[in-house]
Tab-separated table of C-alpha atoms in Angstrom:
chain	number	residue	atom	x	y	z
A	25	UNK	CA	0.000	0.000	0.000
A	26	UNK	CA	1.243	3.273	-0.625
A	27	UNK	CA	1.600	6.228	0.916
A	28	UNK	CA	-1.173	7.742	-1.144
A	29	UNK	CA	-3.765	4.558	-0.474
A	30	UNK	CA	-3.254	4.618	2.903
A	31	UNK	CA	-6.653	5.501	4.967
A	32	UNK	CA	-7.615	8.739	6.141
A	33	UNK	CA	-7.299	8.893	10.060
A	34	UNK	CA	-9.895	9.949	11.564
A	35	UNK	CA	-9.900	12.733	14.133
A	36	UNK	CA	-9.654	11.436	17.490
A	37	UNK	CA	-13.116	12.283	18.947
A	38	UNK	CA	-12.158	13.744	21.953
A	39	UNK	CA	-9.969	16.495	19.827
A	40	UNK	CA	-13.219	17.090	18.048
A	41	UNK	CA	-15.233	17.074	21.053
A	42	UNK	CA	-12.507	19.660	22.700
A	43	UNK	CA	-12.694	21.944	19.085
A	44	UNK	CA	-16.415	22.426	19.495
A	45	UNK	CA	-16.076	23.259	23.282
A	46	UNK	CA	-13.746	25.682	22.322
A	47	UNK	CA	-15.824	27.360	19.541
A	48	UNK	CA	-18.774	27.578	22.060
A	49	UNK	CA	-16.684	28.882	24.749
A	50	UNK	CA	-15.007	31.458	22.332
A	51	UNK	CA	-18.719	32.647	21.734
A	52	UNK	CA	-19.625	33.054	24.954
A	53	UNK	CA	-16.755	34.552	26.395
A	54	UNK	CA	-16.458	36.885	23.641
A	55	UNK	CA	-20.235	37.973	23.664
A	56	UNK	CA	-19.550	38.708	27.331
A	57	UNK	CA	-16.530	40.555	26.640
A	58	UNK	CA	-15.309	41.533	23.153
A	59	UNK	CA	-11.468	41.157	24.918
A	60	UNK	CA	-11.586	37.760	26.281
A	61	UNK	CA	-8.195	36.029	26.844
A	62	UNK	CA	-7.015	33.031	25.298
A	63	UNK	CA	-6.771	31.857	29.126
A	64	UNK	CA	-10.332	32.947	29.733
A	65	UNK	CA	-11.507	30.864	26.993
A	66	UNK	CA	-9.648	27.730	27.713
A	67	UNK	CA	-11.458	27.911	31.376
A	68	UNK	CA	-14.858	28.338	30.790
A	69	UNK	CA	-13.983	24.974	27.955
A	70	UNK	CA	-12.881	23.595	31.146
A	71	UNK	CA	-9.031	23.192	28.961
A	72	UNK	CA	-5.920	24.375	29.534
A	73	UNK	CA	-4.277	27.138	27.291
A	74	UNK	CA	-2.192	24.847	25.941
A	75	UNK	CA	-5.186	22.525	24.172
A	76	UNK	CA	-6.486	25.377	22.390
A	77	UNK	CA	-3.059	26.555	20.896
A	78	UNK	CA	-3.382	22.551	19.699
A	79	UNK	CA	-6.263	23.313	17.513
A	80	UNK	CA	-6.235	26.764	16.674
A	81	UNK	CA	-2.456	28.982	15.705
A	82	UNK	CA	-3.435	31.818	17.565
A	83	UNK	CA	-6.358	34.190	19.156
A	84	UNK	CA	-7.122	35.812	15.734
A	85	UNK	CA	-7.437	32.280	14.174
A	86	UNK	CA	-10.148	31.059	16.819
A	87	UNK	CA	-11.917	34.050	16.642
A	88	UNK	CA	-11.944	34.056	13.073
A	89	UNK	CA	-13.470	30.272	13.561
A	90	UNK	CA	-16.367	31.934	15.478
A	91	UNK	CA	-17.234	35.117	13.607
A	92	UNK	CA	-17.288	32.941	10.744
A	93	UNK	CA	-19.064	30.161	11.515
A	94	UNK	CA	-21.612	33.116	12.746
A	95	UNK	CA	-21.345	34.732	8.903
A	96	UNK	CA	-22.504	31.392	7.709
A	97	UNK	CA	-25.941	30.802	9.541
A	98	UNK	CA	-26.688	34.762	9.531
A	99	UNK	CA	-26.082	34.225	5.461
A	100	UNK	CA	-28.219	31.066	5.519
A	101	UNK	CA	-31.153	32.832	7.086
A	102	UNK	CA	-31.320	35.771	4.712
A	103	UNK	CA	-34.303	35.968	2.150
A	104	UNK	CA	-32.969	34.674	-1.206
A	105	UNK	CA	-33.543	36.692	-4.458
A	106	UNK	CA	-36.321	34.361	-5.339
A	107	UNK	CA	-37.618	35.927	-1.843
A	108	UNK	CA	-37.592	39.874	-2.600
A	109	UNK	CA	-38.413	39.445	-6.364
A	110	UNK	CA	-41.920	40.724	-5.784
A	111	UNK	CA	-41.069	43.533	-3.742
A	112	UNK	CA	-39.909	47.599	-4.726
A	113	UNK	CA	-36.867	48.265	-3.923
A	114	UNK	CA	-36.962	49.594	-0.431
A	115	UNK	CA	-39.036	47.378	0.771
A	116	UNK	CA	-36.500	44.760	-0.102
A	117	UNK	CA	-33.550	46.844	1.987
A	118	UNK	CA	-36.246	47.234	4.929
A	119	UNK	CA	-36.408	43.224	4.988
A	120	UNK	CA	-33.237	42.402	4.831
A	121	UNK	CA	-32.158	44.915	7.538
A	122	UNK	CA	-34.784	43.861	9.363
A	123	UNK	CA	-33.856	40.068	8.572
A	124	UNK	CA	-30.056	40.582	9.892
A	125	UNK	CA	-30.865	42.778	12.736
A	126	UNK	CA	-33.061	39.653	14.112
A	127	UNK	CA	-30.524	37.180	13.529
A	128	UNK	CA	-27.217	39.363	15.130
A	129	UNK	CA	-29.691	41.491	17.571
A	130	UNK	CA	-29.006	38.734	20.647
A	131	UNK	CA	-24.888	38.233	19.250
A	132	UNK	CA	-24.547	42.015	18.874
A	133	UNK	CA	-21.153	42.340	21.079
A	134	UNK	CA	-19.862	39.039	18.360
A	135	UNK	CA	-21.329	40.829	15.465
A	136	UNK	CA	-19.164	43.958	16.446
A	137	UNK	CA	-16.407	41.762	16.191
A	138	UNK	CA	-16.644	40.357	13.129
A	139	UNK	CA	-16.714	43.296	10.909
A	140	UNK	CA	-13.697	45.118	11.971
A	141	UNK	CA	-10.479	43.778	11.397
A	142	UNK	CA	-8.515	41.435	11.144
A	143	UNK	CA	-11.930	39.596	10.902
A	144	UNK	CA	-13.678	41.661	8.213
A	145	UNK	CA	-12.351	39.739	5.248
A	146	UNK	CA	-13.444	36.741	5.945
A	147	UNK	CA	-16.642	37.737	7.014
A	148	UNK	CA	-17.087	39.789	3.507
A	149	UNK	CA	-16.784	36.927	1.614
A	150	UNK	CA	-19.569	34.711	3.427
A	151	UNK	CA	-21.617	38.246	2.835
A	152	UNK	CA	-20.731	38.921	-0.579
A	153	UNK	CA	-24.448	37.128	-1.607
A	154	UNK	CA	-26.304	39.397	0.498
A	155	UNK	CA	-24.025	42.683	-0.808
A	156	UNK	CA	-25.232	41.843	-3.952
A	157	UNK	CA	-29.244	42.156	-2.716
A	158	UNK	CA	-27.965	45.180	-1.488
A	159	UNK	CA	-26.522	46.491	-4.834
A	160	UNK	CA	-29.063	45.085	-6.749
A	161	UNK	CA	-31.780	46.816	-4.727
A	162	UNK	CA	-30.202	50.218	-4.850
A	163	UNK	CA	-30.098	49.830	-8.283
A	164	UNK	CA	-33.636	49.898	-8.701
A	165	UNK	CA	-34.580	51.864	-6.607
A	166	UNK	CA	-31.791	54.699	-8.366
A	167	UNK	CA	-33.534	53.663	-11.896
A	168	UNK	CA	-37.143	53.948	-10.583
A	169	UNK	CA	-36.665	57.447	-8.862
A	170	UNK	CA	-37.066	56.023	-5.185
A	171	UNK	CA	-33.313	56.495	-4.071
A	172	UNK	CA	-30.809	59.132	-4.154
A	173	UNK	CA	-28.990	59.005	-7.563
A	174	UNK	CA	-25.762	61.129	-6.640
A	175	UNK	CA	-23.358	57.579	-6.145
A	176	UNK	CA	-23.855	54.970	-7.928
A	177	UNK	CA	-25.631	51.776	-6.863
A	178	UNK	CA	-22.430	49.998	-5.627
A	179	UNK	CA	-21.240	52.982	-3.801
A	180	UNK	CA	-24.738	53.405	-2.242
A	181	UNK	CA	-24.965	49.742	-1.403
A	182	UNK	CA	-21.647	50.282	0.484
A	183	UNK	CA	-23.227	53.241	2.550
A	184	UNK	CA	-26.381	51.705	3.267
A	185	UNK	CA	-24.261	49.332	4.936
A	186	UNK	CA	-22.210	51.577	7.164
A	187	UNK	CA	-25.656	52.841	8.473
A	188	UNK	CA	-26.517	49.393	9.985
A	189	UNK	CA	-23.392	48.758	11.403
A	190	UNK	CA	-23.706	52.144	12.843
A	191	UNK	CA	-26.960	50.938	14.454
A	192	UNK	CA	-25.460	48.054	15.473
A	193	UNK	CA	-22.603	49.963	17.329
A	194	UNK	CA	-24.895	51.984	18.810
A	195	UNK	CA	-27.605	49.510	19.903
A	196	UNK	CA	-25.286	47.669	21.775
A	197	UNK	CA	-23.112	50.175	23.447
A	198	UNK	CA	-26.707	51.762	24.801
A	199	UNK	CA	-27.998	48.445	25.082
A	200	UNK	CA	-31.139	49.561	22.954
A	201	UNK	CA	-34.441	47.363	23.059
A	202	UNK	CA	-34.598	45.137	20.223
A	203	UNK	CA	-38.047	46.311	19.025
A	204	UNK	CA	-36.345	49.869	18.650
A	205	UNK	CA	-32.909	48.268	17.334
A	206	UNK	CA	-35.164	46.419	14.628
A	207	UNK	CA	-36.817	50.200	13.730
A	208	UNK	CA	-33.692	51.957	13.810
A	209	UNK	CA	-31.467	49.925	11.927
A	210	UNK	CA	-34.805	50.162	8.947
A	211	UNK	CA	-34.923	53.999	9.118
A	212	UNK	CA	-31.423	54.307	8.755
A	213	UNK	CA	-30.548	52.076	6.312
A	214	UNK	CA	-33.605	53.265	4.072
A	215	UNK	CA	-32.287	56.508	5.033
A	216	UNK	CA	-28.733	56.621	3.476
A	217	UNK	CA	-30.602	55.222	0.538
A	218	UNK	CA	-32.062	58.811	0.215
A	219	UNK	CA	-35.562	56.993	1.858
A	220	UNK	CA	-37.604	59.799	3.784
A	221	UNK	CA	-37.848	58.371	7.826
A	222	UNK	CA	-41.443	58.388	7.625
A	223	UNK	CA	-41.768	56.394	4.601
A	224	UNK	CA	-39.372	54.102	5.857
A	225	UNK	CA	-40.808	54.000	9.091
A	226	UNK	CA	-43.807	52.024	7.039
A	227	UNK	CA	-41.765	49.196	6.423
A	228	UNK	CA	-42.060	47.730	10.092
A	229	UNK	CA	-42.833	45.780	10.743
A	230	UNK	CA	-41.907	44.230	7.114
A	231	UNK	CA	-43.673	41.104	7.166
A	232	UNK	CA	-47.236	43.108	6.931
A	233	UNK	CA	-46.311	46.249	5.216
A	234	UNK	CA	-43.839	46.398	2.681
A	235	UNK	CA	-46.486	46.883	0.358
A	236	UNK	CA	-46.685	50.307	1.441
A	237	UNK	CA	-43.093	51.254	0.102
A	238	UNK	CA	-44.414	50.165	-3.715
């Protein structure tokens, strides 16, 4: 048999038992406080420092684990194109802010993390699906009349997603009630996208009147 036939070794299943109690503890810790140690990890894994240097390089390489392993689900939840194809163009920015706030409004100290640096990257590219619904809905809304025309739709997208994160920095350093979070992070977003507040505030809650944006 040669090197190249030779099975695939399984992991042993307490390492893979000790990488998930890591990535859960990273989560919590870190939600808790956006500075937790490597050591403060380890302890509430119930492992020593040491294990987790045996699975991940370095802090920035666990957190990275976490943040995007937390891109992925938020990504997975998001409506699909299929989803908004029905809908004018700010009513489809009002659901998917209002779709992310809901899935990042209980993580918000994680979220934080994960779109500055060194962590942004990575999260970008597990977002670069929903950028696009972004783009694509500024885009319409710039040919139809409903949204400021003085950038163009890429450019705007990019703005209208400074505004959330905005909320989101906000909302958590005032610890702000998710029902208001939700409303905020709407106006705002429909705001930079040259949306008056009060038509934007029509779009919550989404689910039962986005039809008033067409």
């Amino acid at each position: 048999m040669t090197s190249s036939d030779a099975p695939v070794r399984a992991p042993r299943r307490d390492a893979t038992e000790n990488r998930a109690a890591l990535l859960d503890a990273a989560k919590t810790a870190l939600q808790q406080d956006p500075d937790a140690s490597i050591e403060t990890i380890a302890a509430v894994a119930g492992l020593s420092r040491r294990a987790v240097y045996g699975h991940f390089p370095s802090r920035d390489d666990l957190v990275r684990a976490v943040v995007t392993a937390g891109a992925t689900r938020i990504a997975a939840a998001m409506p699909t194109s299929a989803d908004l194809a029905d809908l004018p163009a700010a009513a489809r920015i009002a659901r998917l802010a209002v779709t992310l706030w809901s899935e990042v409004s209980h993580v918000r100290s994680m979220a934080r993390i994960a779109v500055r640096s060194p962590f942004a990257e990575s999260v970008a590219e597990v977002f670069a699906p929903l950028r696009a619904q972004v783009r694509d809905a500024c885009a319409i809304g710039i040919a139809e009349g409903s949204m400021r025309a003085d950038v163009d739709a890429a450019t705007l997208g990019r703005l209208v997603e400074g505004a959330c994160i905005a909320v989101l920095d906000e909302a958590t350093r005032s610890a702000t009630p998710d029902d208001d979070g939700r409303r905020m992070v709407v106006i705002s977003a429909l705001g930079m996208a040259g949306v008056d507040w009060r038509t934007a505030l029509l779009s919550e809650p989404v689910e039962t009147r986005t039809e008033d944006l067409a």
